[in-house]
Short mmCIF file of C-alpha atoms and ligand atoms in Angstrom, two decimals:
data_model
loop_
_atom_site.label_atom_id
_atom_site.label_comp_id
_atom_site.label_asym_id
_atom_site.label_seq_id
_atom_site.Cartn_x
_atom_site.Cartn_y
_atom_site.Cartn_z
CA MET A 1226 26.34 66.27 78.89
CA LYS A 1227 29.80 67.66 79.50
CA ASN A 1228 32.26 65.28 77.86
CA GLU A 1229 30.36 64.56 74.68
CA LYS A 1230 32.41 64.70 71.51
CA PRO A 1231 31.54 67.35 68.93
CA GLU A 1232 29.73 65.98 65.87
CA LEU A 1233 31.28 65.85 62.42
CA LEU A 1234 29.77 65.12 59.04
CA LEU A 1235 32.08 63.15 56.75
CA ALA A 1236 31.28 63.92 53.10
CA GLY A 1237 33.17 61.48 50.88
CA SER A 1238 35.61 59.01 52.40
CA MET A 1239 39.13 59.41 53.78
CA MET A 1240 42.05 57.04 54.34
CA GLN A 1241 41.33 54.73 57.26
CA TYR A 1242 44.01 56.24 59.45
CA VAL A 1243 42.49 59.69 58.92
CA GLU A 1244 38.99 58.44 59.74
CA ASP A 1245 40.38 56.77 62.89
CA GLN A 1246 41.85 60.07 64.05
CA LEU A 1247 38.59 61.86 63.32
CA GLU A 1248 36.79 59.24 65.46
CA ASP A 1249 39.13 60.09 68.35
CA ILE A 1250 38.01 63.71 68.31
CA PHE A 1251 34.45 63.61 66.94
CA THR A 1252 31.29 61.59 66.69
CA VAL A 1253 31.56 60.94 62.96
CA HIS A 1254 28.51 60.69 60.70
CA ARG A 1255 29.24 59.19 57.28
CA LEU A 1256 27.06 60.76 54.64
CA ALA A 1257 28.33 58.59 51.76
CA LYS A 1258 27.73 55.33 53.64
CA ALA A 1259 24.23 56.25 54.89
CA ALA A 1260 21.43 54.38 53.12
CA LYS A 1261 19.16 57.36 53.65
CA GLY A 1262 21.38 60.43 53.40
CA GLU A 1263 18.56 62.95 53.77
CA ALA A 1264 17.14 61.24 56.85
CA LEU A 1265 20.58 61.10 58.47
CA LEU A 1266 21.15 64.74 57.68
CA ALA A 1267 17.80 65.80 59.14
CA GLU A 1268 18.54 63.91 62.34
CA ILE A 1269 22.05 65.27 62.95
CA ALA A 1270 21.69 68.74 61.36
CA PRO A 1271 21.03 70.65 64.60
CA ARG A 1272 24.26 69.33 66.18
CA VAL A 1273 26.89 69.19 63.42
CA ARG A 1274 29.81 71.55 64.11
CA ALA A 1275 32.28 70.38 61.48
CA ILE A 1276 32.49 68.86 58.02
CA ALA A 1277 35.42 66.89 56.61
CA THR A 1278 35.16 66.50 52.87
CA ALA A 1279 37.08 64.63 50.19
CA GLY A 1280 36.87 63.56 46.58
CA GLY A 1281 34.90 66.55 45.38
CA ALA A 1282 31.78 65.77 47.49
CA PRO A 1283 29.90 69.07 47.15
CA VAL A 1284 29.63 71.26 50.24
CA ASP A 1285 27.37 73.95 48.87
CA ALA A 1286 25.13 76.62 50.38
CA ALA A 1287 22.16 74.21 50.28
CA LEU A 1288 23.99 71.77 52.55
CA MET A 1289 25.62 74.31 54.86
CA GLN A 1290 22.43 76.24 55.52
CA LYS A 1291 20.87 73.08 56.91
CA LEU A 1292 23.52 73.05 59.65
CA PRO A 1293 22.96 75.98 62.03
CA LYS A 1294 25.88 75.03 64.32
CA LEU A 1295 28.40 74.51 61.52
CA GLU A 1296 31.74 76.20 62.30
CA ILE A 1297 34.34 74.63 60.01
CA VAL A 1298 34.71 72.73 56.72
CA SER A 1299 38.02 70.89 56.36
CA ASN A 1300 38.70 70.01 52.72
CA PHE A 1301 41.03 67.21 51.62
CA GLY A 1302 42.90 68.76 48.69
CA VAL A 1303 44.46 72.10 47.89
CA GLY A 1304 41.64 72.74 45.40
CA TYR A 1305 38.37 73.49 47.16
CA ASP A 1306 36.11 74.30 44.21
CA SER A 1307 33.54 71.81 45.51
CA VAL A 1308 33.11 73.93 48.66
CA ASP A 1309 31.23 77.22 48.45
CA ALA A 1310 33.89 79.11 50.41
CA LYS A 1311 32.40 82.51 49.60
CA TRP A 1312 29.07 81.54 51.15
CA ALA A 1313 30.89 80.01 54.12
CA GLY A 1314 32.89 83.21 54.62
CA ALA A 1315 29.75 85.35 54.52
CA HIS A 1316 28.17 83.14 57.19
CA GLY A 1317 31.08 82.92 59.63
CA ILE A 1318 32.12 79.38 58.68
CA VAL A 1319 35.83 78.66 58.25
CA VAL A 1320 37.06 76.59 55.29
CA THR A 1321 40.49 74.93 55.30
CA ASN A 1322 42.40 73.14 52.53
CA THR A 1323 45.69 71.22 52.29
CA PRO A 1324 48.29 73.47 50.64
CA ASP A 1325 52.09 72.96 50.54
CA VAL A 1326 52.14 69.27 51.49
CA LEU A 1327 51.32 68.24 47.90
CA THR A 1328 53.20 70.92 45.95
CA GLU A 1329 56.30 68.93 45.00
CA GLU A 1330 54.34 65.73 44.30
CA VAL A 1331 51.96 67.44 41.88
CA ALA A 1332 54.87 69.24 40.20
CA ASP A 1333 56.67 65.90 39.78
CA THR A 1334 53.56 64.32 38.25
CA THR A 1335 53.19 67.26 35.88
CA ILE A 1336 56.71 66.78 34.55
CA GLY A 1337 56.09 63.05 34.19
CA LEU A 1338 52.88 63.66 32.27
CA LEU A 1339 54.57 66.28 30.09
CA ILE A 1340 57.43 63.99 29.07
CA ALA A 1341 55.11 61.01 28.65
CA THR A 1342 52.94 63.04 26.31
CA VAL A 1343 55.71 64.68 24.28
CA ARG A 1344 57.77 61.48 23.85
CA GLN A 1345 54.79 59.09 23.71
CA LEU A 1346 56.16 56.89 26.50
CA PRO A 1347 52.88 55.07 27.34
CA GLN A 1348 52.42 54.29 23.63
CA ALA A 1349 56.00 52.98 23.44
CA GLU A 1350 55.35 50.77 26.45
CA ARG A 1351 52.15 49.41 24.91
CA TYR A 1352 54.11 48.74 21.72
CA LEU A 1353 56.70 46.65 23.54
CA ARG A 1354 54.09 44.66 25.49
CA ALA A 1355 52.23 43.91 22.27
CA GLY A 1356 55.40 42.28 20.89
CA LYS A 1357 55.71 44.79 18.08
CA TRP A 1358 59.35 45.67 18.84
CA LEU A 1359 60.27 42.21 17.49
CA GLU A 1360 58.96 43.37 14.12
CA LYS A 1361 60.47 46.86 14.01
CA PRO A 1362 61.53 49.70 16.33
CA PHE A 1363 58.96 52.07 17.80
CA PRO A 1364 58.58 55.03 15.41
CA LEU A 1365 60.52 58.22 16.18
CA THR A 1366 58.30 60.71 17.96
CA ALA A 1367 57.18 63.78 16.05
CA ALA A 1368 57.58 65.88 19.16
CA THR A 1369 60.48 66.68 21.47
CA LEU A 1370 60.77 68.78 24.58
CA ARG A 1371 63.93 70.32 23.18
CA ASP A 1372 63.55 73.96 22.13
CA ARG A 1373 59.97 74.22 23.37
CA THR A 1374 58.67 77.24 25.21
CA ILE A 1375 56.31 76.38 28.03
CA GLY A 1376 53.42 78.61 29.06
CA ILE A 1377 52.12 77.95 32.54
CA ILE A 1378 48.56 79.04 33.30
CA GLY A 1379 48.62 79.88 37.00
CA MET A 1380 51.67 80.84 39.05
CA GLY A 1381 50.78 79.78 42.59
CA ARG A 1382 52.81 77.39 44.72
CA ILE A 1383 52.53 74.45 42.31
CA GLY A 1384 53.02 76.64 39.22
CA LYS A 1385 56.31 77.86 40.68
CA ALA A 1386 57.47 74.33 41.52
CA ILE A 1387 56.73 73.26 37.93
CA ALA A 1388 58.51 76.31 36.49
CA LYS A 1389 61.63 75.62 38.59
CA ARG A 1390 61.80 72.07 37.28
CA LEU A 1391 61.34 73.18 33.67
CA GLU A 1392 64.06 75.77 34.03
CA ALA A 1393 66.44 73.06 35.24
CA PHE A 1394 65.61 71.23 31.99
CA GLY A 1395 66.90 74.24 30.04
CA LEU A 1396 63.45 75.22 28.76
CA ALA A 1397 62.04 78.69 28.32
CA VAL A 1398 59.15 79.38 30.72
CA VAL A 1399 56.50 82.11 30.65
CA TYR A 1400 53.18 82.34 32.49
CA HIS A 1401 49.69 83.74 32.47
CA SER A 1402 47.73 84.71 35.57
CA ARG A 1403 45.31 87.51 36.40
CA ARG A 1404 48.01 89.47 38.18
CA PRO A 1405 51.80 89.06 37.92
CA THR A 1406 53.30 87.02 40.75
CA SER A 1407 55.94 89.00 42.62
CA GLY A 1408 59.45 87.64 42.93
CA VAL A 1409 59.43 85.26 39.96
CA PRO A 1410 61.83 85.72 37.02
CA TRP A 1411 59.51 84.46 34.30
CA ARG A 1412 57.71 86.70 31.82
CA HIS A 1413 54.08 87.40 32.67
CA TYR A 1414 51.40 87.53 29.96
CA PRO A 1415 48.21 89.32 31.03
CA ASP A 1416 46.60 87.98 27.84
CA LEU A 1417 46.23 84.19 27.60
CA ILE A 1418 45.69 84.13 23.82
CA ALA A 1419 48.88 86.14 23.27
CA MET A 1420 50.78 83.66 25.44
CA ALA A 1421 49.24 80.64 23.67
CA ARG A 1422 50.45 82.08 20.37
CA ASP A 1423 54.03 82.37 21.66
CA VAL A 1424 54.41 78.91 23.25
CA ASP A 1425 54.27 75.25 22.16
CA VAL A 1426 53.09 73.80 25.48
CA LEU A 1427 50.39 75.03 27.84
CA ILE A 1428 50.36 73.67 31.38
CA VAL A 1429 47.15 74.34 33.31
CA ILE A 1430 47.61 74.75 37.07
CA VAL A 1431 44.96 77.25 38.22
CA PRO A 1432 42.15 76.63 40.72
CA GLY A 1433 38.83 75.37 39.35
CA GLY A 1434 35.48 77.05 39.93
CA PRO A 1435 33.40 79.67 38.13
CA ALA A 1436 36.29 82.19 37.70
CA THR A 1437 38.30 79.80 35.52
CA LYS A 1438 35.53 77.77 33.86
CA ASN A 1439 36.45 77.06 30.20
CA LEU A 1440 39.40 79.47 30.43
CA VAL A 1441 41.16 77.28 27.86
CA ASN A 1442 38.61 77.54 25.06
CA ARG A 1443 38.62 77.07 21.29
CA ASP A 1444 40.42 80.38 20.67
CA VAL A 1445 43.21 79.53 23.10
CA LEU A 1446 43.67 76.08 21.53
CA GLU A 1447 43.74 77.58 18.04
CA ALA A 1448 46.35 80.10 19.18
CA LEU A 1449 48.44 77.23 20.63
CA GLY A 1450 48.59 75.81 17.12
CA PRO A 1451 49.32 72.52 15.30
CA ASN A 1452 52.59 71.82 17.15
CA GLY A 1453 50.96 72.60 20.48
CA ILE A 1454 50.54 70.33 23.49
CA LEU A 1455 48.10 70.90 26.36
CA ILE A 1456 48.81 69.52 29.83
CA ASN A 1457 46.01 69.79 32.40
CA ILE A 1458 46.81 68.83 35.99
CA ALA A 1459 44.38 71.31 37.60
CA ARG A 1460 40.64 70.80 37.11
CA GLY A 1461 38.67 69.54 34.13
CA SER A 1462 36.41 72.57 34.32
CA VAL A 1463 39.24 74.92 33.29
CA VAL A 1464 39.36 73.42 29.79
CA ASP A 1465 36.41 73.40 27.39
CA GLU A 1466 36.43 69.63 26.89
CA THR A 1467 34.30 69.71 23.74
CA ALA A 1468 36.59 72.28 22.15
CA LEU A 1469 39.61 70.21 23.18
CA ILE A 1470 38.22 67.03 21.59
CA GLU A 1471 37.49 68.98 18.41
CA ALA A 1472 40.97 70.58 18.37
CA LEU A 1473 42.64 67.17 18.82
CA ARG A 1474 40.46 65.53 16.16
CA SER A 1475 41.06 68.22 13.57
CA LYS A 1476 44.78 68.43 14.48
CA LYS A 1477 44.49 72.06 15.48
CA ILE A 1478 46.80 70.99 18.32
CA LEU A 1479 49.26 68.08 18.37
CA SER A 1480 48.48 66.33 21.62
CA ALA A 1481 47.30 66.52 25.20
CA GLY A 1482 48.23 65.04 28.56
CA LEU A 1483 45.30 65.09 30.97
CA ASP A 1484 45.00 64.17 34.64
CA VAL A 1485 41.58 65.78 35.18
CA TYR A 1486 38.19 65.80 33.45
CA VAL A 1487 34.88 67.61 33.62
CA GLU A 1488 32.88 64.66 34.99
CA GLU A 1489 35.32 62.47 36.90
CA PRO A 1490 35.62 59.54 36.95
CA ARG A 1491 33.82 59.54 33.60
CA VAL A 1492 36.19 60.29 30.73
CA PRO A 1493 34.67 61.07 27.32
CA LYS A 1494 34.89 58.13 24.91
CA GLU A 1495 36.23 60.48 22.25
CA LEU A 1496 39.34 61.03 24.42
CA ILE A 1497 39.73 57.35 25.31
CA ASP A 1498 39.59 56.47 21.61
CA MET A 1499 42.52 58.75 20.76
CA ASP A 1500 45.70 56.71 21.06
CA HIS A 1501 48.17 59.57 20.65
CA ILE A 1502 47.17 61.46 23.82
CA VAL A 1503 47.96 60.54 27.45
CA LEU A 1504 45.21 60.14 30.04
CA LEU A 1505 45.77 59.73 33.78
CA PRO A 1506 43.05 59.06 36.39
CA HIS A 1507 43.56 62.18 38.59
CA VAL A 1508 46.76 61.00 40.25
CA GLY A 1509 48.59 64.34 40.65
CA SER A 1510 49.02 63.96 44.41
CA ALA A 1511 48.20 60.27 44.64
CA SER A 1512 51.09 58.69 46.55
CA ILE A 1513 50.60 57.19 50.00
CA HIS A 1514 53.21 59.62 51.35
CA THR A 1515 51.49 62.74 50.07
CA ARG A 1516 47.91 61.62 50.63
CA ARG A 1517 48.81 60.82 54.24
CA ALA A 1518 50.24 64.30 54.70
CA MET A 1519 47.09 65.82 53.18
CA GLY A 1520 44.86 63.68 55.40
CA GLN A 1521 46.89 64.65 58.46
CA LEU A 1522 46.40 68.31 57.65
CA VAL A 1523 42.62 67.75 57.40
CA VAL A 1524 42.72 66.27 60.93
CA ASP A 1525 45.15 68.85 62.32
CA ASN A 1526 42.97 71.74 61.12
CA LEU A 1527 39.93 70.25 62.85
CA LYS A 1528 41.88 69.40 65.99
CA ALA A 1529 43.32 72.90 66.27
CA TRP A 1530 39.82 74.29 65.78
CA VAL A 1531 38.13 72.26 68.53
CA GLU A 1532 41.00 73.09 70.85
CA GLY A 1533 40.26 76.77 70.31
CA LYS A 1534 43.54 77.49 68.50
CA GLY A 1535 41.95 78.53 65.21
CA PRO A 1536 42.47 76.86 61.82
CA LEU A 1537 45.99 76.10 60.54
CA THR A 1538 45.40 76.63 56.81
CA PRO A 1539 42.25 78.70 56.20
CA VAL A 1540 41.46 79.57 52.57
CA PRO A 1541 41.59 83.25 51.49
CA GLU A 1542 37.78 83.56 51.42
CA THR A 1543 37.62 82.76 55.15
CA PRO A 1544 40.66 84.50 56.69
CA TRP A 1545 41.54 83.83 60.31
CA PRO A 1546 41.23 85.73 62.55
CA PRO A 1547 38.27 87.15 60.63
CA LYS A 1548 38.74 90.64 59.19
CA GLY A 1549 37.80 93.43 61.57
CA ARG A 1550 38.47 91.35 64.69
C1 8YV B 2757 43.23 65.30 45.17
C2 8YV B 2757 43.55 67.60 44.16
O1 8YV B 2757 43.24 64.24 44.26
O2 8YV B 2757 44.47 68.73 45.98
C3 8YV B 2757 43.73 68.78 45.03
O3 8YV B 2757 43.12 69.82 44.74
O4 8YV B 2757 43.01 67.67 43.12
C4 8YV B 2757 44.11 66.29 44.53
O5 8YV B 2757 45.29 66.41 45.21
C5 8YV B 2757 41.81 65.58 45.38
O6 8YV B 2757 41.63 66.68 46.17
C6 8YV B 2757 41.17 64.36 46.03
O7 8YV B 2757 39.99 64.68 46.65
#
């Protein structure tokens, strides 16, 4: 039939207004809502041309190889570690993500989490609500942001936006990444341990996935030292969570502000039981404004693709037009 809509597999769920737009373009199959996911998949597999995915629903080789007509995977989020983009690239499937539209929001959240952690703002708020201020003032915080040197792990778009903000605060900024980023004024450390030794705060803002798994390990935390504070706004997988719990317990580092965890939404009880650290439920980009913009980019990538215009924001593993074309 000529005017039939292309078929799309929705892995995870999106904001209603995004799903409505997807329905305008595609026949949408909802994997998460299907009582029998495998049966649904078997039935639609020969026809699915696109996947839209959110919330870390895995789009791995096992799933993609069941879909012989698959052309594009549109990922909600700048991080696409739940999509096997390398496999997709090797099999002619395009992967897109949602860069830029969340950069400033995530950088803002990072600064909020940093200050909240250093100055114990959530603890102070809990103190007031518990009526304790009537008895005596909230204790002075051991830590201050003043005179700290901040080491950023990762100097992509969001890393730069964080560094710019920190500079405006009058703080010294350095960074670690595999290769130096051109055009930035901050000192580059090729060696993460050396940087951890020289700074009092580490901010993690690198992509997740196998290349960065447990990058922040026991040695890095020990090098950060007893006055050190770890902020993770990237992916839980980048930090060795067991080593972090141990470092916090034994006071090898002072504190941590975390937005991400290894097994979200499960947060280890050991972390929840520590009152001096700050824990957020993965809210880096989580405003209606920014999530709408991200959702729109998911739709716009798919729309451009079905209209034959190519993807708007392909990931580096699946360049467009493909190399050699
Ligand atoms: C989203 C994120 O919360 O963009 C990312 O990589 O981690 C967040 O902005 C996440 O993608 C939601 O699925």
